[in-house]
Short mmCIF file of C-alpha atoms in Angstrom, two decimals:
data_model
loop_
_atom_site.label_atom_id
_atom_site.label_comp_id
_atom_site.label_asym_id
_atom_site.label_seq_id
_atom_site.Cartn_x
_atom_site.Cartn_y
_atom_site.Cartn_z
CA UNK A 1 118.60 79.96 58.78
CA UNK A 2 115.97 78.78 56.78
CA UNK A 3 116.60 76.00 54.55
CA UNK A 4 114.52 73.62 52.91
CA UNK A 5 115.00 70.61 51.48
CA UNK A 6 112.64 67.49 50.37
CA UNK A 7 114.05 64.26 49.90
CA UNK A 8 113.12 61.41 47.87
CA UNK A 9 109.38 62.31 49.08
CA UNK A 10 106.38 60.17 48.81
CA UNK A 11 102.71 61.37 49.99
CA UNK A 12 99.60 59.77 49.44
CA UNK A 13 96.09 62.15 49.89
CA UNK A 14 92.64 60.34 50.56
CA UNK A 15 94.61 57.16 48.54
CA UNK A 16 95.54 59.17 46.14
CA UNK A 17 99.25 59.63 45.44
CA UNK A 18 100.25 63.02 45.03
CA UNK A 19 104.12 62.84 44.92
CA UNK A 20 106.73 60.17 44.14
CA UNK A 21 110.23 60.62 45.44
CA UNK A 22 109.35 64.73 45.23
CA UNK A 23 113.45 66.55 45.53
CA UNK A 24 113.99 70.15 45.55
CA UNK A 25 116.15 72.59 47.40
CA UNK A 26 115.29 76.09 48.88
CA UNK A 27 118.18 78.11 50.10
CA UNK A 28 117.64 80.65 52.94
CA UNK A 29 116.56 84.34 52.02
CA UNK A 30 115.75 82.95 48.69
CA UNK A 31 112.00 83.84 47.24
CA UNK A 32 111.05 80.37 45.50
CA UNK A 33 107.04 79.88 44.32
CA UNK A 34 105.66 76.49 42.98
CA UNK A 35 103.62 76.50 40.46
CA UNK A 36 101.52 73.36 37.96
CA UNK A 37 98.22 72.71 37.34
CA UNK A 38 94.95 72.38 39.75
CA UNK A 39 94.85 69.22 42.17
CA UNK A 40 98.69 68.90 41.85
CA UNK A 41 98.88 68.76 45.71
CA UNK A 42 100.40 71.95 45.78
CA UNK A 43 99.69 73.40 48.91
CA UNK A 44 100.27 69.90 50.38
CA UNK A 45 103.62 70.58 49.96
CA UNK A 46 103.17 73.83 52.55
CA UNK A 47 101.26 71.36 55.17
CA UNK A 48 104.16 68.88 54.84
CA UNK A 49 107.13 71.03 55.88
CA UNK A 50 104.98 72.68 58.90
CA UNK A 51 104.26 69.04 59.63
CA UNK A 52 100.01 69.75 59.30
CA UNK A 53 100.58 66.07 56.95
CA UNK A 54 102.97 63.95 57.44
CA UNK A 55 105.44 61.82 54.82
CA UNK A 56 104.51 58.13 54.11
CA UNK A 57 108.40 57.54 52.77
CA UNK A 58 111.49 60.12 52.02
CA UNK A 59 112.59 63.19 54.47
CA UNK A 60 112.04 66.83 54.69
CA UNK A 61 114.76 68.82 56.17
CA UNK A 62 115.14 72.40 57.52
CA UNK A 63 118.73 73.34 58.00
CA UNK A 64 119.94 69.58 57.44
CA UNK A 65 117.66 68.69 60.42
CA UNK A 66 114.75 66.32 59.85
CA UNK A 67 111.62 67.55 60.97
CA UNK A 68 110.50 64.70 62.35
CA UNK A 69 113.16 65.27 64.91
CA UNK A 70 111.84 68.84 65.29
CA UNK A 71 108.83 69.76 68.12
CA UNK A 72 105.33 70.71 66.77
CA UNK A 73 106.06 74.26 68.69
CA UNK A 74 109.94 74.38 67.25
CA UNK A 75 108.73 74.49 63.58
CA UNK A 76 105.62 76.56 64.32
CA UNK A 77 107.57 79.41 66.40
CA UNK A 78 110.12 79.46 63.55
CA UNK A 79 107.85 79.50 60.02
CA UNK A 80 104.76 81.73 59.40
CA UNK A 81 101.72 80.66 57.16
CA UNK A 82 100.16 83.48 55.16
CA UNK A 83 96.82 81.87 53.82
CA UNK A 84 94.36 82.81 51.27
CA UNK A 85 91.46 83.88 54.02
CA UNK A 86 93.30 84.34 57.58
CA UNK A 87 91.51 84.40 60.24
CA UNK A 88 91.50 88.11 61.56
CA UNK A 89 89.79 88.03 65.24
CA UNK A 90 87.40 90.87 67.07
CA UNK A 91 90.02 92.60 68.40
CA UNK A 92 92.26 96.06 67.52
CA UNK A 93 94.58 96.24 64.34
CA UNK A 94 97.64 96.37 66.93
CA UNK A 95 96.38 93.25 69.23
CA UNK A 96 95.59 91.15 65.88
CA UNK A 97 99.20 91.81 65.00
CA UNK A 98 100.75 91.34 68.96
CA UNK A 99 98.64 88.14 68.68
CA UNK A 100 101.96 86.56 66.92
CA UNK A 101 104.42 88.42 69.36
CA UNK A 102 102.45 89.38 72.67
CA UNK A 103 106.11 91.32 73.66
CA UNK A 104 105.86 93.30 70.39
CA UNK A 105 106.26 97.22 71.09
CA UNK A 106 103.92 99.94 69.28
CA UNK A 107 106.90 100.81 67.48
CA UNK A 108 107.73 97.08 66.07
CA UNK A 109 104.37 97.10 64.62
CA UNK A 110 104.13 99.93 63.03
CA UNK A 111 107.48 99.16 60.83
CA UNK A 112 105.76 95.98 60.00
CA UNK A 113 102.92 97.45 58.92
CA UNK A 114 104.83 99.59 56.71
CA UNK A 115 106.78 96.44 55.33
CA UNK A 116 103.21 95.03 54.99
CA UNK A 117 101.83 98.19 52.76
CA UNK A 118 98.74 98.55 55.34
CA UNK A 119 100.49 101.35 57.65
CA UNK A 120 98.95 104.71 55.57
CA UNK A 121 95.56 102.81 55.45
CA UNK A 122 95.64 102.65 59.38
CA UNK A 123 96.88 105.88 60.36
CA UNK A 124 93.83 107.03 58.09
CA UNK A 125 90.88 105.07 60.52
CA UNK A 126 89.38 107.42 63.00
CA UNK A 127 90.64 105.05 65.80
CA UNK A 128 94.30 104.40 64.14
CA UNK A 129 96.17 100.83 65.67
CA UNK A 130 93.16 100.83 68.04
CA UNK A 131 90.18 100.13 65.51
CA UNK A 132 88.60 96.80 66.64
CA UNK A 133 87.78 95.41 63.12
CA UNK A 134 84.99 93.15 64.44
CA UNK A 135 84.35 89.35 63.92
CA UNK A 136 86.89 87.66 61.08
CA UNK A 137 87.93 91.41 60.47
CA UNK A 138 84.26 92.41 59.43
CA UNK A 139 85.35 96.16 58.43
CA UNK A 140 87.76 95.27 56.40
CA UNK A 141 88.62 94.09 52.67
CA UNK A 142 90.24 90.98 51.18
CA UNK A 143 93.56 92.68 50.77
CA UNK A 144 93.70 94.30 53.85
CA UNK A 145 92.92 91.18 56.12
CA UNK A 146 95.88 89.76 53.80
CA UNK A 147 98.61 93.01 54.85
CA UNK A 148 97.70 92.52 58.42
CA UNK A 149 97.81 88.44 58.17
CA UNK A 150 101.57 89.76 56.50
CA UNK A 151 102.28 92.08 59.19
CA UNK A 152 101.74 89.35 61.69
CA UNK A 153 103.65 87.10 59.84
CA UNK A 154 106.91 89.65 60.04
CA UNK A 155 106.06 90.93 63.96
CA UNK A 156 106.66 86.50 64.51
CA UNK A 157 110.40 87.30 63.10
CA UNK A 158 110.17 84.03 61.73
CA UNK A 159 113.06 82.79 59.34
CA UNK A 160 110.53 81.34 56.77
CA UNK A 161 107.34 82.38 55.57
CA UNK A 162 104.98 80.21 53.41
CA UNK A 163 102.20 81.92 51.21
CA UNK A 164 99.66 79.82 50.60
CA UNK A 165 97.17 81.27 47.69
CA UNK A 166 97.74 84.23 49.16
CA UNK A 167 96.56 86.68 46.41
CA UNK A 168 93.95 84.26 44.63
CA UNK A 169 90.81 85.72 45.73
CA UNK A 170 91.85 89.59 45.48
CA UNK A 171 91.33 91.92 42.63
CA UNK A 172 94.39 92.55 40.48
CA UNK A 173 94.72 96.50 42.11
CA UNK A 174 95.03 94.69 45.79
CA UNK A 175 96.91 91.61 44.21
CA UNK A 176 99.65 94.17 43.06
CA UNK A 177 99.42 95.96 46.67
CA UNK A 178 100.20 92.34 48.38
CA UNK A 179 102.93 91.58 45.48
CA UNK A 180 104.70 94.96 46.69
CA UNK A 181 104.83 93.98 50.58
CA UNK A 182 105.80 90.42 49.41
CA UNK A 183 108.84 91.70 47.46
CA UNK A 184 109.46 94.12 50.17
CA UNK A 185 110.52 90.71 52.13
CA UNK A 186 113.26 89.79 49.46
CA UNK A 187 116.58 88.75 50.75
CA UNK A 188 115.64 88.91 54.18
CA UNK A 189 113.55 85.81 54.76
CA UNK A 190 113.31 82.25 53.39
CA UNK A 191 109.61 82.97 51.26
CA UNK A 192 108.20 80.27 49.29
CA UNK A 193 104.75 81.49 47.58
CA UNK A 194 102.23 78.74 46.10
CA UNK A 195 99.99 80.51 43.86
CA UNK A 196 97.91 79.81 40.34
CA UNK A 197 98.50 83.55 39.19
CA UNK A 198 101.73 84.17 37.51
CA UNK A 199 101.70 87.99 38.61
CA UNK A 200 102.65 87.06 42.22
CA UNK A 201 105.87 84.95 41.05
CA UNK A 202 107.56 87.04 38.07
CA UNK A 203 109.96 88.62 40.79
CA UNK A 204 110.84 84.95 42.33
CA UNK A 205 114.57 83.76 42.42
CA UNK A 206 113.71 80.58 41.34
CA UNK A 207 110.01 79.31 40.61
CA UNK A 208 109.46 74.92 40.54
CA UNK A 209 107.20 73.57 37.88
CA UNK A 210 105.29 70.53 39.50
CA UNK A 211 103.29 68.11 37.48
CA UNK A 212 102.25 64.73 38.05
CA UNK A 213 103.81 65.46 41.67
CA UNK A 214 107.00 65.66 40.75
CA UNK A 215 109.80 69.06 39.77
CA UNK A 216 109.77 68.92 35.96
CA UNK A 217 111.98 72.13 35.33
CA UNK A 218 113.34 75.39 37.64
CA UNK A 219 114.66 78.39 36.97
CA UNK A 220 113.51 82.13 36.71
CA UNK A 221 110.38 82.99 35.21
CA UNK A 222 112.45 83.83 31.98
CA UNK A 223 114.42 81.06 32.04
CA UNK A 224 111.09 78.76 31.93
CA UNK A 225 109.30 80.51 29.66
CA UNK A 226 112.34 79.66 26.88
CA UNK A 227 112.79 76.14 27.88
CA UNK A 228 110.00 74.62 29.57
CA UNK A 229 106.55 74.29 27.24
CA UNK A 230 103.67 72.88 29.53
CA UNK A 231 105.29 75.87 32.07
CA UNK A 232 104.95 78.66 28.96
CA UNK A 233 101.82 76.90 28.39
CA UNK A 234 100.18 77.25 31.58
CA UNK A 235 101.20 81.23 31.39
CA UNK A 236 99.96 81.83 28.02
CA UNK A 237 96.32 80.01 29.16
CA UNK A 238 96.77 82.14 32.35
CA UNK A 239 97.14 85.67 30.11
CA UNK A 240 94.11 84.55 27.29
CA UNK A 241 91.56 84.14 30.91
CA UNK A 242 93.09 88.18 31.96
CA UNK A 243 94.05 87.47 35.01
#
């Protein structure tokens, strides 16, 4: 289905402890981002639930199941990994995307790309689905190796998708492009989004303010912005840079 849940969890990085009894809940087809300050282990907590790091103390469960009763291949088949420079391979737009899904029809892909906002940008190449984009997707720009990395992600028809950064390095035209196929998602998949820019959260159902590794407050972007002051801090520092 898609649930989350960290329990009581402890984590230690190159000796350095990044979370102490860490606790929150993510309930499936909700849209949930965490969000604090640099070098709070953020996207540690992403490698944790797909089991790239391991806990030192505390549980991580998905559906009430521990994970570390779960098979490498069980939690990889079921959760997709959107990252902030995937790895696009020398191949055509439509094998990049079967990569994920090697049954996938022409059809399926297509309505992913659409989902994924890179569809009309396709159809527009002189070679269509078939244009080999060369070596790490050479032909292509930042925000379209992230739409196809997306439309892979959905062809996998995985209950959970994890974006990692996934809008960091793009300009803020692209970053809104990506932000419309992420919301496009909503309510249909368990989505949590890690990110440093505010823009790619505002829509989230409920966004997690981490510091010193562990939840501080959560809520809607509104809600925090009224209650929680290091979280209305880090927005109003994040608006003064115009980002």
């Amino acid at each position: 289905k898609g649930n989350i849940e960290f329990k009581n969890v402890k984590f230690k990085y190159n000796s350095k402890e990044l979370f102490n009894n860490l606790s929150f809940k993510i309930h499936e087809h909700e849209m949930t981002a965490i969000v604090g300050k640099s070098g709070e282990g953020k996207s540690s907590i992403l490698k944790l639930i797909n089991k790239s790091y391991n806990v030192d103390k505390g549980s991580i469960l998905i559906d009430n199941i521990d994970i570390n009763e779960l098979s490498e291949k069980n939690i990889k088949d079921n959760m997709s990994i959107v990252s902030q420079a995937p790895y696009i391979f020398n191949l055509s737009i439509k094998d990049n995307i079967r990569l994920a899904r090697p049954s996938a029809t022409d059809e399926e892909i297509i309505e992913v790309c659409k989902k994924a906002r890179i569809h009309d940008l396709i159809i527009e190449m002189e070679e269509g689905y078939d244009t080999v984009v060369g070596e790490n997707g050479v032909i292509l720009s930042g925000g379209q190796r992230q739409r196809i990395a997306i439309a892979r992600a959905l062809i996998k028809n995985s209950k959970i998708i994890l974006f990692d950064e996934a809008t960091s390095a793009l300009d803020n035209e692209t970053q809104g492009k990506i932000q419309e196929a992420i919301n496009n998602l909503k309510n249909e998949y368990t989505i949590m989004i890690i990110a440093h820019r505010f823009s790619t959260i505002l829509n989230c159902d409920k966004i997690f303010f981490i510091e010193n590794g562990k939840i501080i407050d959560s809520g809607t972007h509104k809600e925090l912005l009224n209650r929680c002051s290091e979280y209305k801090h880090l927005y109003e520092s994040e608006i003064k840079k115009g980002k």
